[in-house]
mmCIF file of C-alpha atoms in Angstrom:
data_model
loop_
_atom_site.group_PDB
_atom_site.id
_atom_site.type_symbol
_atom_site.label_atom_id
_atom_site.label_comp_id
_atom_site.label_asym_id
_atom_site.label_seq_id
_atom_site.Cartn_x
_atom_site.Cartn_y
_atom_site.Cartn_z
ATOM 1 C CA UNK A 131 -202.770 181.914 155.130
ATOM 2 C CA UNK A 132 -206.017 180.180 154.156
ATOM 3 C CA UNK A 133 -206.964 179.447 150.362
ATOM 4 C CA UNK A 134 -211.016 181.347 149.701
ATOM 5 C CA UNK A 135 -212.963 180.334 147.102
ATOM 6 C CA UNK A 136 -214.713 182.696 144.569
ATOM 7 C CA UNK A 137 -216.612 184.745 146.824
ATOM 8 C CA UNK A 138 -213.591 185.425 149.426
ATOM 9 C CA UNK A 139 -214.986 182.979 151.682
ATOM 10 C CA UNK A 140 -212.008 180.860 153.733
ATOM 11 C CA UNK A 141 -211.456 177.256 152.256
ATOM 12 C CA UNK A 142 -208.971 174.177 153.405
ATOM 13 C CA UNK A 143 -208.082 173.822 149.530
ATOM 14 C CA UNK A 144 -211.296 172.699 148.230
ATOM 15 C CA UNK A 145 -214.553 174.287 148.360
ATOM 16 C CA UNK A 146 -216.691 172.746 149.884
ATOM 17 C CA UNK A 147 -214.404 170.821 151.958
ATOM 18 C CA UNK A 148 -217.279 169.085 153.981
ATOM 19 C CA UNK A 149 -220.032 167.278 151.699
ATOM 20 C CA UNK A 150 -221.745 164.226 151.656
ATOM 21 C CA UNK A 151 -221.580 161.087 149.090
ATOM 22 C CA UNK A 152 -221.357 157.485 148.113
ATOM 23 C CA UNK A 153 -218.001 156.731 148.731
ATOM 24 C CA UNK A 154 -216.266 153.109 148.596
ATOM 25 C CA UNK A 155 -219.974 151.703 148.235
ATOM 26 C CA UNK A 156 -221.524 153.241 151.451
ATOM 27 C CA UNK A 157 -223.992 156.015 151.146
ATOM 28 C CA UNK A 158 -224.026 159.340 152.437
ATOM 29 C CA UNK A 159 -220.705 159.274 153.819
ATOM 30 C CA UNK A 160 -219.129 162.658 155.100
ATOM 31 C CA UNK A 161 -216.341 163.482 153.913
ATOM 32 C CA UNK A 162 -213.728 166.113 155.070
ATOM 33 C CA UNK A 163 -210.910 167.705 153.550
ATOM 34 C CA UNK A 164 -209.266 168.645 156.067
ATOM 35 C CA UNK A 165 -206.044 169.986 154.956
ATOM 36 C CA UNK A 166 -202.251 169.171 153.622
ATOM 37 C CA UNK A 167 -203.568 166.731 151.627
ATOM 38 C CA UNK A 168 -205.004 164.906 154.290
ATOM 39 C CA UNK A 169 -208.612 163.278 154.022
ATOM 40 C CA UNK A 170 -211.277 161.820 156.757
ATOM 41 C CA UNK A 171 -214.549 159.676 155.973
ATOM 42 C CA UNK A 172 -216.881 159.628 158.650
ATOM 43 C CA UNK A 173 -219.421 157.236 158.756
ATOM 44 C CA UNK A 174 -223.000 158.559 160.125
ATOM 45 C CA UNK A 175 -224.241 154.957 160.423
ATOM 46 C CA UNK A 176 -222.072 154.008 163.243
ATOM 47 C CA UNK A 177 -220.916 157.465 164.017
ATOM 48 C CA UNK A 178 -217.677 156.797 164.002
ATOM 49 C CA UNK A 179 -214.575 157.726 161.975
ATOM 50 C CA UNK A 180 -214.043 155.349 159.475
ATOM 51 C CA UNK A 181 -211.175 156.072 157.395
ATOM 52 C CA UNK A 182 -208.292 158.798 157.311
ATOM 53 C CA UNK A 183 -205.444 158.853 154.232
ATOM 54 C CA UNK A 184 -202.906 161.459 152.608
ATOM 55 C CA UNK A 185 -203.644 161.481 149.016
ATOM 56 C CA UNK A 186 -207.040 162.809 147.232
ATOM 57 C CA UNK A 187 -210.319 161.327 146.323
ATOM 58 C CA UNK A 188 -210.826 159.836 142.698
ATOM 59 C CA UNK A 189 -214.594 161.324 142.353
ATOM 60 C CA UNK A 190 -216.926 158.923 140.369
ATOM 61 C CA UNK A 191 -220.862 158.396 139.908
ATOM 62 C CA UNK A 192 -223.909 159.971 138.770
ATOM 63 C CA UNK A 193 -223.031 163.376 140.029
ATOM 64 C CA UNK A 194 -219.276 162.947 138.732
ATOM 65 C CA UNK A 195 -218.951 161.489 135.556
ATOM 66 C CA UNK A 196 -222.254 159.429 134.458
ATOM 67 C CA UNK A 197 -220.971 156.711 135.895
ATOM 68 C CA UNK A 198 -221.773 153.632 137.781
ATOM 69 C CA UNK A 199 -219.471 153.511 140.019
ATOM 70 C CA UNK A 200 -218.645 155.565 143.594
ATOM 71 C CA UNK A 201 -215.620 157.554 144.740
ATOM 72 C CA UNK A 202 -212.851 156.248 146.795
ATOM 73 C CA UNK A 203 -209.577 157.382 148.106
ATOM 74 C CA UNK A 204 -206.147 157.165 146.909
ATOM 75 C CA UNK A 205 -202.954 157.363 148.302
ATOM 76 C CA UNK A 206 -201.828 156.151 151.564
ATOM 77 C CA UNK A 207 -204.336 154.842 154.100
ATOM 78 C CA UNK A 208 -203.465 156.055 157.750
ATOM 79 C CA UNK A 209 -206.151 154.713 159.500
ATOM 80 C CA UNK A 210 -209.459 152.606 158.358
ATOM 81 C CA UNK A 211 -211.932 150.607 160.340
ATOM 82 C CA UNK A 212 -212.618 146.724 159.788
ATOM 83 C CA UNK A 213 -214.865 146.682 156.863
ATOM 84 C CA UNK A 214 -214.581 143.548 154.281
ATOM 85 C CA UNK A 215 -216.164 140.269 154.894
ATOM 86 C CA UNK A 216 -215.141 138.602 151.719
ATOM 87 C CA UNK A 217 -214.674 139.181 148.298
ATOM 88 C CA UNK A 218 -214.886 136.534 145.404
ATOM 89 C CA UNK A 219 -211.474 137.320 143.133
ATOM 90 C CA UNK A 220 -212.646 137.302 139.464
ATOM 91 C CA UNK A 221 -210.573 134.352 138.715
ATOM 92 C CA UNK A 222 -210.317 130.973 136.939
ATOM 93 C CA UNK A 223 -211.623 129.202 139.613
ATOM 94 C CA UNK A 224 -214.024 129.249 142.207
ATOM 95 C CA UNK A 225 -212.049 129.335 145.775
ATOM 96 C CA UNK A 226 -212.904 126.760 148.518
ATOM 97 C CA UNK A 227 -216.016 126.483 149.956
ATOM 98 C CA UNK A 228 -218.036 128.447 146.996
ATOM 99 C CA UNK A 229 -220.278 126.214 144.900
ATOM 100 C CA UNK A 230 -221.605 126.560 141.393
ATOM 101 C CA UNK A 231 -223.542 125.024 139.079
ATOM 102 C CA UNK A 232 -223.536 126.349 135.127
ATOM 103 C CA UNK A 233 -221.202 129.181 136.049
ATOM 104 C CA UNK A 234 -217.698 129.784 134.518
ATOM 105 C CA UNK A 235 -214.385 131.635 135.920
ATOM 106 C CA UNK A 236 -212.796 134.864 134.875
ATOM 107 C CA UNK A 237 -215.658 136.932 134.947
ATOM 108 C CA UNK A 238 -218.715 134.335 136.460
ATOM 109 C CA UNK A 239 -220.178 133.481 133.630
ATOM 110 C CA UNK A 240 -223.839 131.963 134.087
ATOM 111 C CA UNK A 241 -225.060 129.585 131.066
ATOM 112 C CA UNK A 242 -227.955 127.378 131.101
ATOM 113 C CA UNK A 243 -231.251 128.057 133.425
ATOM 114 C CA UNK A 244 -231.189 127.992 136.866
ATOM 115 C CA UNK A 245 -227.542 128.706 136.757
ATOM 116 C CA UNK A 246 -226.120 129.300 140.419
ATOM 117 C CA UNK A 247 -223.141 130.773 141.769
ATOM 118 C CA UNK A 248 -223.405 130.032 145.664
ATOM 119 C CA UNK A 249 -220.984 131.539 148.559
ATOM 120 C CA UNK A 250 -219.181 129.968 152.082
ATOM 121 C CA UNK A 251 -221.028 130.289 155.279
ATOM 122 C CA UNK A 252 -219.794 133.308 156.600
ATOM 123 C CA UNK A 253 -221.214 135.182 159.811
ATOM 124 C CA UNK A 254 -222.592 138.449 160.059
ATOM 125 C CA UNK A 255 -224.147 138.244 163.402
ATOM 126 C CA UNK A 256 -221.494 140.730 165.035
ATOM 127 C CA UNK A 257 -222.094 143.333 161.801
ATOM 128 C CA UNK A 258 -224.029 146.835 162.470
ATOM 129 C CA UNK A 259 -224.851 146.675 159.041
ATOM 130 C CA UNK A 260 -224.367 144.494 156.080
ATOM 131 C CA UNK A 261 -223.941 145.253 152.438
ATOM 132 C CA UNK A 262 -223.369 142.740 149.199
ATOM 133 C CA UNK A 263 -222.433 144.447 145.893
ATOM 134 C CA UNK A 264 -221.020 143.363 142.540
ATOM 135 C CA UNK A 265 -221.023 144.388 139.258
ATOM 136 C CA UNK A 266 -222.996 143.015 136.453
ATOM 137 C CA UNK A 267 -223.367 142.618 132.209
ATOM 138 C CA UNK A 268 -226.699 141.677 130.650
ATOM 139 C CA UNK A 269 -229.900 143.952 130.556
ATOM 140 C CA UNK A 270 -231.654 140.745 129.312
ATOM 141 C CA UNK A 271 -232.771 139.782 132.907
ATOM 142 C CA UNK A 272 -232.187 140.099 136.249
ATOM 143 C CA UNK A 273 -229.975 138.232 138.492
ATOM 144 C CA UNK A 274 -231.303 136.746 141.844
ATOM 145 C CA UNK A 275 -229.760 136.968 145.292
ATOM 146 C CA UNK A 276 -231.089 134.513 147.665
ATOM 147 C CA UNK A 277 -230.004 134.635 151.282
ATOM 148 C CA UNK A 278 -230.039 131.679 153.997
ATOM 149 C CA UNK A 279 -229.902 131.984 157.661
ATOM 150 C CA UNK A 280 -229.202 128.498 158.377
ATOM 151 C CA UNK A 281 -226.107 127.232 156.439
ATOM 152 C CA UNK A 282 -227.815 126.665 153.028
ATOM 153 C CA UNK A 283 -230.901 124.552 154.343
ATOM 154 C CA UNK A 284 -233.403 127.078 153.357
ATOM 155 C CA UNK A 285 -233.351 130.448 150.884
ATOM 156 C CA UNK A 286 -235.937 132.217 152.282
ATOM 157 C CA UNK A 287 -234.329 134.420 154.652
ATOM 158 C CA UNK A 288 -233.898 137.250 152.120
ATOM 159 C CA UNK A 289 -234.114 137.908 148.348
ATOM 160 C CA UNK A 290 -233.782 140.317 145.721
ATOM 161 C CA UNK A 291 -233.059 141.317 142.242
ATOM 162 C CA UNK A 292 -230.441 143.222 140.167
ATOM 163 C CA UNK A 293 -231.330 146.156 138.875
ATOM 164 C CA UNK A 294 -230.054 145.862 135.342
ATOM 165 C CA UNK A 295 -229.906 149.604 134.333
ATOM 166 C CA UNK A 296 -226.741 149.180 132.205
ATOM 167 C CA UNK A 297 -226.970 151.445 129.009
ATOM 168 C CA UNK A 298 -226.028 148.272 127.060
ATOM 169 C CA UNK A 299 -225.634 144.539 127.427
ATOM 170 C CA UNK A 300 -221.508 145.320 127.369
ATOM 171 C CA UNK A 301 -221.660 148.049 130.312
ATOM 172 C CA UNK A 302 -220.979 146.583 133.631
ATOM 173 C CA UNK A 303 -223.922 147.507 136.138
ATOM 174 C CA UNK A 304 -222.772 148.266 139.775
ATOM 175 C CA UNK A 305 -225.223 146.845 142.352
ATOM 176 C CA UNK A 306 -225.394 147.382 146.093
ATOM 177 C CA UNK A 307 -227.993 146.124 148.713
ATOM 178 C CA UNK A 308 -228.318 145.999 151.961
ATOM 179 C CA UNK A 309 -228.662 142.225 154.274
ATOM 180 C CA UNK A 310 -230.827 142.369 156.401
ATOM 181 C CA UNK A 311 -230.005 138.747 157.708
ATOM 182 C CA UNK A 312 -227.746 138.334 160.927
ATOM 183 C CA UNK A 313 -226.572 134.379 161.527
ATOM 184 C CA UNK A 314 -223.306 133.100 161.982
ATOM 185 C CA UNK A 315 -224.591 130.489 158.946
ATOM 186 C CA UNK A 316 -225.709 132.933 156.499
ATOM 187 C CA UNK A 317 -225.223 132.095 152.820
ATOM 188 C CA UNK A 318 -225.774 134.222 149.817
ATOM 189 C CA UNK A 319 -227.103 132.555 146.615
ATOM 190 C CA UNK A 320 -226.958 134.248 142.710
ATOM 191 C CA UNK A 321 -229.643 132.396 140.424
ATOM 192 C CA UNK A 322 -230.030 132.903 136.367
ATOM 193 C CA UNK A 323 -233.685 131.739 135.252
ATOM 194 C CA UNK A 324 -233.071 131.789 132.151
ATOM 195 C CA UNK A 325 -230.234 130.857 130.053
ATOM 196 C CA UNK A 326 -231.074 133.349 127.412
ATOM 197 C CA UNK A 327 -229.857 136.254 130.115
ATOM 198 C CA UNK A 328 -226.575 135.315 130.098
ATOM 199 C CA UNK A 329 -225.339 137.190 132.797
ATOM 200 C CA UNK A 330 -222.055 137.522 134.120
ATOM 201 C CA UNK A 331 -220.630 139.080 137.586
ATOM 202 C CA UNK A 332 -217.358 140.150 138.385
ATOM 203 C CA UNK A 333 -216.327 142.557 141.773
ATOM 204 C CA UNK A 334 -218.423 140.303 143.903
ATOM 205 C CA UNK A 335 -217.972 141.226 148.079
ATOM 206 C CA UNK A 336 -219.806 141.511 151.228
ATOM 207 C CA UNK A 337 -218.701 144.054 153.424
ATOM 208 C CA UNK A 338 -220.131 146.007 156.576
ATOM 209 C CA UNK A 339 -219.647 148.028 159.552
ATOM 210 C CA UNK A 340 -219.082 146.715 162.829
ATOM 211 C CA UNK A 341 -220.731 148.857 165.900
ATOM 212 C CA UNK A 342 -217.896 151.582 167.055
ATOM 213 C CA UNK A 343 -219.797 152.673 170.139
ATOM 214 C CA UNK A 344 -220.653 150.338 173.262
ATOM 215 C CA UNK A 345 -221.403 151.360 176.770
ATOM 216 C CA UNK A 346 -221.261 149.541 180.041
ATOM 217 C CA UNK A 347 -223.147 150.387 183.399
ATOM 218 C CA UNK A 348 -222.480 148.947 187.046
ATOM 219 C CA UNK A 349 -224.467 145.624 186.182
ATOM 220 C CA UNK A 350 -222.832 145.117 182.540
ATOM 221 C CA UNK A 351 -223.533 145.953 179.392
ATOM 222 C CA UNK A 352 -225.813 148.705 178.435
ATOM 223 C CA UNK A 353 -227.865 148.632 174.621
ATOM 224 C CA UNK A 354 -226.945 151.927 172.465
ATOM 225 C CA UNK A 355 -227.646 153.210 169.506
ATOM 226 C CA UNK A 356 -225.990 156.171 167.537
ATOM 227 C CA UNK A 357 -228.551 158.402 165.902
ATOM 228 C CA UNK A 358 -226.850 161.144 163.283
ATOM 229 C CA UNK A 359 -227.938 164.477 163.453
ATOM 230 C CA UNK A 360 -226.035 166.055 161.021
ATOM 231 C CA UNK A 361 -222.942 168.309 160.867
ATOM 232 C CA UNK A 362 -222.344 172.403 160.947
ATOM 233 C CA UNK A 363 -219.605 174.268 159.486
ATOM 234 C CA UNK A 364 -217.925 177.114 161.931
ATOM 235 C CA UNK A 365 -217.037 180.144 159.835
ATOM 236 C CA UNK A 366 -216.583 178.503 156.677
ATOM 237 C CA UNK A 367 -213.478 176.720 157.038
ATOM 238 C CA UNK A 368 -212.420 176.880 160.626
ATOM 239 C CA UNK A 369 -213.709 173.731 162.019
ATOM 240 C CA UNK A 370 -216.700 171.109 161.276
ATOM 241 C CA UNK A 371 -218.739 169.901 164.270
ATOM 242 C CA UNK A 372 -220.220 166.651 163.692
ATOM 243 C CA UNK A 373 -223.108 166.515 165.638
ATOM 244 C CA UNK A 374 -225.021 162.971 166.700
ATOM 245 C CA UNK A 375 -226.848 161.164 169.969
ATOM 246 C CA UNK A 376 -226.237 157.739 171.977
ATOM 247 C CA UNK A 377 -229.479 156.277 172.610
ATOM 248 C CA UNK A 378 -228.960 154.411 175.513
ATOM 249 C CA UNK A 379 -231.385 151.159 176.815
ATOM 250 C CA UNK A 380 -234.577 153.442 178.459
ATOM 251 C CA UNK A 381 -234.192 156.261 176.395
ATOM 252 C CA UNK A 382 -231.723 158.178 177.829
ATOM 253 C CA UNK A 383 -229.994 160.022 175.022
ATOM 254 C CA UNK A 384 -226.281 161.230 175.270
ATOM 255 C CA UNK A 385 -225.228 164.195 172.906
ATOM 256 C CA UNK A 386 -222.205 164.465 171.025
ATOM 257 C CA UNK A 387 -220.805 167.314 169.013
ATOM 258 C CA UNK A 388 -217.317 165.593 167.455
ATOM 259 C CA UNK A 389 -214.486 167.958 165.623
ATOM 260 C CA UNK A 390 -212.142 166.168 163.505
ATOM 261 C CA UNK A 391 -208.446 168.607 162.236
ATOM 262 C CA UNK A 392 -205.114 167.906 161.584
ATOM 263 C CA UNK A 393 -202.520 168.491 164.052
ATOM 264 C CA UNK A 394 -201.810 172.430 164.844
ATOM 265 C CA UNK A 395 -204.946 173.037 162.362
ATOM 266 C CA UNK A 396 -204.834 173.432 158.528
ATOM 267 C CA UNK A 397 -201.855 173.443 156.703
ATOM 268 C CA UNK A 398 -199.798 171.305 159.502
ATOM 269 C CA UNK A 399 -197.094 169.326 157.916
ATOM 270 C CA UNK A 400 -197.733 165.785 159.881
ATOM 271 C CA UNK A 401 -199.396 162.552 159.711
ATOM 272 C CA UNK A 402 -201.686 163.439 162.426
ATOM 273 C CA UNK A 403 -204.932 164.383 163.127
ATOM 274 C CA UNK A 404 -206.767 165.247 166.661
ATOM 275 C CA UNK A 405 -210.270 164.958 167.386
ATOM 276 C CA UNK A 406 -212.366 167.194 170.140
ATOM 277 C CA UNK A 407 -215.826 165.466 171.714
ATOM 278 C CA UNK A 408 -218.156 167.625 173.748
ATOM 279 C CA UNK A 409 -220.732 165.150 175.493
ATOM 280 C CA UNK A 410 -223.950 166.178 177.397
ATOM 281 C CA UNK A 411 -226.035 163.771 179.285
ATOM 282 C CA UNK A 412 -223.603 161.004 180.573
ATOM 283 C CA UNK A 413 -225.755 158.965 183.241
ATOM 284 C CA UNK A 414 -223.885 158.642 186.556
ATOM 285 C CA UNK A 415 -222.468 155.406 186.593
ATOM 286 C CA UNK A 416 -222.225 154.563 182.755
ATOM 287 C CA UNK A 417 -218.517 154.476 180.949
ATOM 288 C CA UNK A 418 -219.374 155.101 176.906
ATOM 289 C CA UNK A 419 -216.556 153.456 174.165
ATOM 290 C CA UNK A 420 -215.990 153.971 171.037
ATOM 291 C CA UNK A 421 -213.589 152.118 168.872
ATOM 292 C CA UNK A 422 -211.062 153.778 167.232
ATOM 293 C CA UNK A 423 -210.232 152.785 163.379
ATOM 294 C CA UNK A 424 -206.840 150.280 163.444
ATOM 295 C CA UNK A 425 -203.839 152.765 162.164
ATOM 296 C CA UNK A 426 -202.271 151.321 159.221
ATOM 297 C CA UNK A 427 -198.786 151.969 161.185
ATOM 298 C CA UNK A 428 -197.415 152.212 164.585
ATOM 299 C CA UNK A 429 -198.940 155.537 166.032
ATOM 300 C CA UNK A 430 -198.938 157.431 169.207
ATOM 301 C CA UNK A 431 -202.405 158.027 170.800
ATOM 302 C CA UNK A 432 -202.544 161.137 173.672
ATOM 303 C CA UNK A 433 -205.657 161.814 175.271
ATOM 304 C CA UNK A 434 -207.245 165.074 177.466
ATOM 305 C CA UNK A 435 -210.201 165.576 179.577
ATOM 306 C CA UNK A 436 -212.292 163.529 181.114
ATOM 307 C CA UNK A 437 -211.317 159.707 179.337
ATOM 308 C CA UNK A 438 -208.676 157.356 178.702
ATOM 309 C CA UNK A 439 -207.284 155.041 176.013
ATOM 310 C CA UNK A 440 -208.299 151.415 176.588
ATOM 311 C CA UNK A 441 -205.410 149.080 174.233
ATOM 312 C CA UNK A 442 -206.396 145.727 175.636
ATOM 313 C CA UNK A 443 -208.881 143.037 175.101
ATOM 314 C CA UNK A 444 -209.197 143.997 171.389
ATOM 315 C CA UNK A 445 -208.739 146.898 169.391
ATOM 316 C CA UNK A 446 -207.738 150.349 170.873
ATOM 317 C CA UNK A 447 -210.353 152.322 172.492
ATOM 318 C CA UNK A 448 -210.988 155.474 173.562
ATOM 319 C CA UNK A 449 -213.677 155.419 177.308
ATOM 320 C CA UNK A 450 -215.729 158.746 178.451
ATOM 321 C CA UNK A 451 -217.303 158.350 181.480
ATOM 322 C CA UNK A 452 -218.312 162.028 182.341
ATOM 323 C CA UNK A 453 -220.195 165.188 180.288
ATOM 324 C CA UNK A 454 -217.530 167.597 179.334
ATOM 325 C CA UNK A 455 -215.040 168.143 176.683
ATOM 326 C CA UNK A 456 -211.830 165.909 175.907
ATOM 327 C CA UNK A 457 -209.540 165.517 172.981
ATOM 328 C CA UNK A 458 -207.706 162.462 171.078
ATOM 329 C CA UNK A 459 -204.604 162.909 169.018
ATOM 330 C CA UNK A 460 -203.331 160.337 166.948
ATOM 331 C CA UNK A 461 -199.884 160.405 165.380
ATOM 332 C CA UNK A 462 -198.568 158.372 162.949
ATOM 333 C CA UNK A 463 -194.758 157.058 163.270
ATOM 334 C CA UNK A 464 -194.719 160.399 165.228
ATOM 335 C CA UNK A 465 -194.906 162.307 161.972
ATOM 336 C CA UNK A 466 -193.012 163.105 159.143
#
């Protein structure tokens, strides 16, 4: 029998159990809980899923606590796609490749003007979208972020400035911002004017989302583009339709209406999950993919309707070629 909330309404065990928030430093993520502990984050940039774990959420921000920091999951991570590009380990020293000049370990500290702390090349010309984020002490000043396109030869690709909104100069500051830049030379670059700042960074990463949807026509390739369109509850608590569009190249637009559950519904007692896609608008001729988040264990994938499970050539995905209605079920380690 299902849980209701105050006003008799059916729930999966919390109410709402379909909202919208920062989570793990991305922004209006939808989250789902969708039962037996059992949690989904769908992300409406790429419209794909991007993580699924058995555990709860530890709930943290502005709307939480006060805080400055955003909600992420615990417990035990089932499935999750590729997200991290690097991170810079608050440590003694700086790892290979980084350069600095005025800035010390175990915690970055900058001293001195035009104190830099710069990064590797690293590449984030295959990256849908591109985030850097850190944490920072000081409300003296800001920090600078400087971004290069070409290796380090020039900084003018991209800039911009903390946001220092720290209650005090001893409260760490979380900072996110989107890069815009896509090179496989790109460089990010953190400059102190002023000595008198004294700032210091710690949590420092660059992470992203990689596109989840391609398609491919009868002469290659096709350009598409997932538009969100938002999600609808039916009755309360019996399902969540997440609804979205594939723009393809010419401006023919594919609907979607996805349904993420668990296995046999609410309250089933396994590690898996099943997921129902209703498309509209296929153009003869055209095979859509989307790429399904990398299980964190062996798993069984079973598929119905009109597609099939592509496993080679890169990471598991799942093809539609046709309008209609098909479902995915994934299993991990067959269950418990």
């Amino acid at each position: 029998t299902a849980a209701t909330s105050s006003d008799n309404r059916p729930t999966r065990g919390c109410d709402p159990w379909v909202f919208r928030c920062i989570f793990e430093d991305r922004t209006r993520m939808v989250l789902i809980a969708a039962g037996d502990g059992v949690w989904m984050a769908f992300n409406p940039a790429t419209c794909a899923m991007a993580k699924v774990w058995r555990g709860d959420v530890l709930f943290r921000g502005k709307v939480w606590d006060f805080s400055q920091d955003n909600s992420i999951a615990r417990g035990t991570v089932l499935a999750e796609a590729p997200s991290l590009i690097w991170s810079l380990p608050d440590a003694p020293a700086l790892p290979p490749g980084w350069g600095a000049k005025g800035v010390e370990g175990q915690g970055w500290a900058f001293t001195g003007d035009g104190a830099t702390l710069t990064s590797p090349v690293f590449d984030t010309s295959v990256w849908q979208r591109v985030c850097l984020a850190f944490d920072e002490v000081s409300r003296a000043g800001p920090i600078r972020m400087e971004l290069s396109a070409d290796g380090g030869k020039s900084w003018e690709a991209q800039w911009f400035e903390s946001t220092t909104h720290g209650s005090s100069d001893e409260d760490w500051q979380w900072n996110f911002k989107d890069i815009s830049v896509r090179s496989a030379q790109t460089r990010v670059r953190f400059v102190q004017a002023k000595g008198v700042f004294h700032k210091r960074l710690r949590a420092v990463r660059v992470f992203g989302d990689q596109p989840a949807w391609s398609a491919r026509g009868t002469g290659g390739p096709v350009e598409v583009r997932p538009v969100w369109r938002g999600y609808e509850l039916v009755n309360h608590a019996d399902r969540v339709v997440l609804r979205y569009d594939l723009v393809l190249e010419g401006g023919r637009t594919v609907s979607v209406r996805q349904s993420p559950d668990l296995v046999g519904g609410e309250g089933a007692a396994s590690d898996g999950w099943r997921e129902a896609f209703e498309l509209e608008g296929v153009p003869e001729g055209v095979t859509l993919a989307l790429e399904l988040a990398p299980p964190a264990a062996a798993c069984q994938r079973e598929v119905h309707g009109a597609a099939r499970i592509v496993e080679q050539d890169g990471p598991a995905r799942l093809e539609l070629s046709a309008d209609g209605r098909c479902e995915l079920t994934t299993r991990i380690g067959g269950g418990r």
